[in-house]
XYZ file of C-alpha atoms in Angstrom:
224
model
C 0.000 0.000 0.000
C 1.341 3.406 -0.950
C 1.354 6.493 1.246
C -1.290 8.041 -1.011
C -3.567 5.055 -0.514
C -2.960 5.219 3.229
C -4.083 8.819 3.313
C -7.353 7.825 1.638
C -8.256 5.331 4.337
C -10.818 6.234 6.961
C -10.512 5.661 10.700
C -12.966 6.191 13.510
C -11.891 8.503 16.291
C -13.098 10.984 18.866
C -12.534 14.623 19.741
C -10.007 15.053 22.532
C -8.162 17.975 24.092
C -4.484 18.204 23.284
C -3.692 18.813 26.957
C -5.406 17.208 29.951
C -4.441 17.954 33.562
C -5.101 16.336 36.927
C -6.122 18.404 39.926
C -5.446 17.545 43.564
C -5.397 19.177 46.985
C -2.199 20.804 48.222
C -2.759 19.400 51.713
C -3.912 15.990 52.936
C -7.372 15.481 54.401
C -10.812 13.912 54.180
C -13.040 15.037 51.330
C -16.316 16.374 52.726
C -17.854 17.837 49.569
C -17.699 17.349 45.801
C -19.440 20.034 43.766
C -18.972 18.883 40.166
C -19.615 15.753 38.101
C -18.003 14.183 35.051
C -18.773 16.142 31.885
C -19.563 19.374 33.720
C -18.134 22.635 32.376
C -16.264 24.688 34.963
C -14.794 28.191 35.113
C -11.385 29.275 36.330
C -11.471 29.798 40.091
C -14.593 27.676 40.599
C -14.572 25.517 43.749
C -14.680 21.844 42.754
C -14.361 20.072 46.106
C -13.519 20.662 49.768
C -11.732 18.738 52.486
C -12.411 18.951 56.219
C -11.072 22.378 57.279
C -10.998 21.679 61.030
C -7.335 20.745 61.462
C -6.079 23.424 59.075
C -8.177 26.028 60.873
C -6.789 25.032 64.267
C -3.225 25.195 62.956
C -3.870 28.655 61.510
C -5.315 29.863 64.842
C -2.355 28.476 66.761
C 0.169 30.012 64.361
C -1.565 33.404 64.536
C -1.439 33.271 68.345
C 2.294 32.533 68.195
C 2.774 35.433 65.793
C 0.912 37.818 68.135
C 3.000 36.632 71.080
C 6.231 37.133 69.131
C 5.077 40.611 68.055
C 4.378 41.625 71.653
C 7.730 40.226 72.759
C 9.510 42.144 70.009
C 7.800 45.401 70.981
C 8.889 44.918 74.590
C 12.500 44.238 73.596
C 12.558 47.290 71.329
C 11.459 49.397 74.276
C 14.181 47.845 76.458
C 16.802 48.455 73.764
C 15.739 52.110 73.510
C 16.544 52.393 77.201
C 19.834 50.500 76.725
C 18.713 47.703 79.055
C 19.561 44.953 76.544
C 22.134 44.374 73.845
C 21.598 44.721 70.120
C 22.105 40.977 69.684
C 19.244 40.229 72.104
C 16.938 42.491 70.073
C 18.047 40.835 66.816
C 17.186 37.447 68.273
C 13.641 38.609 69.008
C 13.312 40.130 65.537
C 14.366 36.820 63.999
C 11.871 34.948 66.183
C 9.089 37.304 65.081
C 9.939 36.862 61.385
C 9.804 33.077 61.809
C 6.450 33.250 63.635
C 5.064 35.646 61.019
C 6.123 33.352 58.188
C 4.606 30.339 59.957
C 1.321 32.199 60.438
C 1.215 33.116 56.746
C 1.947 29.520 55.794
C -0.799 28.206 58.083
C -3.250 30.729 56.616
C -2.401 29.502 53.115
C -2.809 25.896 54.218
C -6.295 26.724 55.518
C -7.193 28.173 52.101
C -6.016 24.980 50.413
C -8.955 23.065 51.890
C -10.885 24.175 48.791
C -9.850 22.727 45.438
C -10.453 25.206 42.620
C -10.163 24.944 38.849
C -7.031 26.688 37.618
C -8.565 27.250 34.183
C -11.844 26.886 32.307
C -12.664 23.480 30.921
C -14.648 20.284 31.359
C -14.357 17.667 34.104
C -13.193 14.614 32.213
C -13.052 12.224 35.158
C -13.793 12.157 38.887
C -11.099 10.214 40.744
C -12.119 10.633 44.406
C -15.348 10.831 46.366
C -16.600 12.446 49.609
C -15.499 10.470 52.646
C -12.209 9.489 51.038
C -8.950 10.548 52.676
C -6.526 11.895 50.081
C -2.822 12.634 50.270
C -1.031 15.758 49.100
C -1.236 16.024 45.317
C -3.376 12.918 44.875
C -5.484 13.253 41.713
C -9.104 14.111 42.471
C -10.250 15.332 39.045
C -9.045 15.115 35.461
C -9.643 18.491 33.839
C -9.885 18.961 30.090
C -9.116 22.665 29.519
C -10.817 24.746 26.872
C -8.472 25.220 23.948
C -6.877 23.241 21.164
C -8.794 20.167 20.036
C -7.558 17.163 18.116
C -8.756 13.732 17.019
C -7.604 10.504 18.658
C -7.518 7.493 16.326
C -5.958 4.032 16.316
C -3.831 2.826 13.383
C -3.593 -0.918 12.602
C -0.102 -2.348 13.015
C -0.068 -3.451 9.369
C -0.613 0.113 8.137
C 1.163 2.340 10.645
C 4.444 2.323 8.711
C 2.768 3.987 5.710
C 1.964 7.141 7.652
C 4.292 10.080 8.274
C 4.068 12.850 10.831
C 2.697 16.036 9.315
C 0.656 14.148 6.747
C -2.541 15.972 5.730
C -5.924 14.651 6.779
C -9.579 15.630 6.525
C -11.809 15.213 9.552
C -15.585 14.885 9.451
C -17.994 14.429 12.328
C -20.912 12.147 12.947
C -22.978 15.220 13.770
C -24.163 16.781 10.523
C -25.761 19.991 11.765
C -24.058 23.282 12.578
C -20.368 24.093 12.401
C -19.346 20.765 13.946
C -20.709 18.920 10.892
C -18.330 20.585 8.439
C -15.148 18.722 7.450
C -12.009 20.248 8.908
C -8.435 20.164 7.668
C -5.944 18.450 9.922
C -2.474 16.960 10.102
C -1.105 13.835 11.692
C 0.665 15.226 14.757
C 1.628 12.145 16.729
C 1.952 8.374 16.372
C 2.715 6.242 19.398
C 5.909 4.203 18.984
C 4.382 1.393 21.045
C 1.361 -0.735 20.123
C -1.531 -1.241 22.524
C -0.949 -4.690 24.082
C -4.628 -5.632 23.727
C -5.770 -4.166 20.390
C -2.336 -4.237 18.698
C -3.035 -0.789 17.262
C -0.988 2.396 17.483
C -2.551 5.470 19.087
C -2.336 8.558 16.891
C -3.441 12.181 17.116
C -4.622 14.423 14.283
C -4.390 18.152 14.982
C -7.173 20.354 13.635
C -6.785 23.630 11.801
C -9.218 26.442 12.645
C -11.270 24.219 14.964
C -13.618 25.764 17.502
C -11.822 25.592 20.906
C -15.188 24.612 22.406
C -15.719 21.736 19.977
C -17.600 19.108 22.021
C -15.252 16.609 23.600
C -15.504 12.865 22.889
C -17.693 13.481 19.828
C -17.320 10.806 17.146
C -15.133 11.703 14.182
C -13.814 10.099 11.006
């Protein structure tokens, strides 16, 4: 089979995002609320889930109390230094202690804010990986987010034909939906071919990039 003949073959595929990201909490804890479901569109900054804020809140309160104590201690030592009752090194030690307590209080305040997991960009929830009641570790994936943006087509090439294709090869993509803009054929190019075959299907995963595609083209829609 020639390369020209290979280009004329048709393959079933689906619309995918070029980039997919996983989202997880920056602190460990027990999930107490999940606000979104698979397939739901979300906006940047939207709260997706929450973990129990009790421990983080207590740590923030404790750290703020330590900061206030260090601030009062520093003020007292500054007054003593003004009267030459203490050395400069003693005052510097209290200033250092205050800076450490202040930094710890700021860190604890940030940790308390991390009990809410928010979307870092607009997109669609592609997969939910954790549920309320589950205890998650730092960075453990809770959602798979498919950001709005560049779309491409995922297809599978048979092992007997994959060698006839070259990266950058032109392609034409049509959609099962025939109404509206999504029903019009789009120009594309073969962007990626996996060097390893799927162990079950014995096919090679490939991606076709789309030219001038709507960045909100519906995900997982059938394509040819």
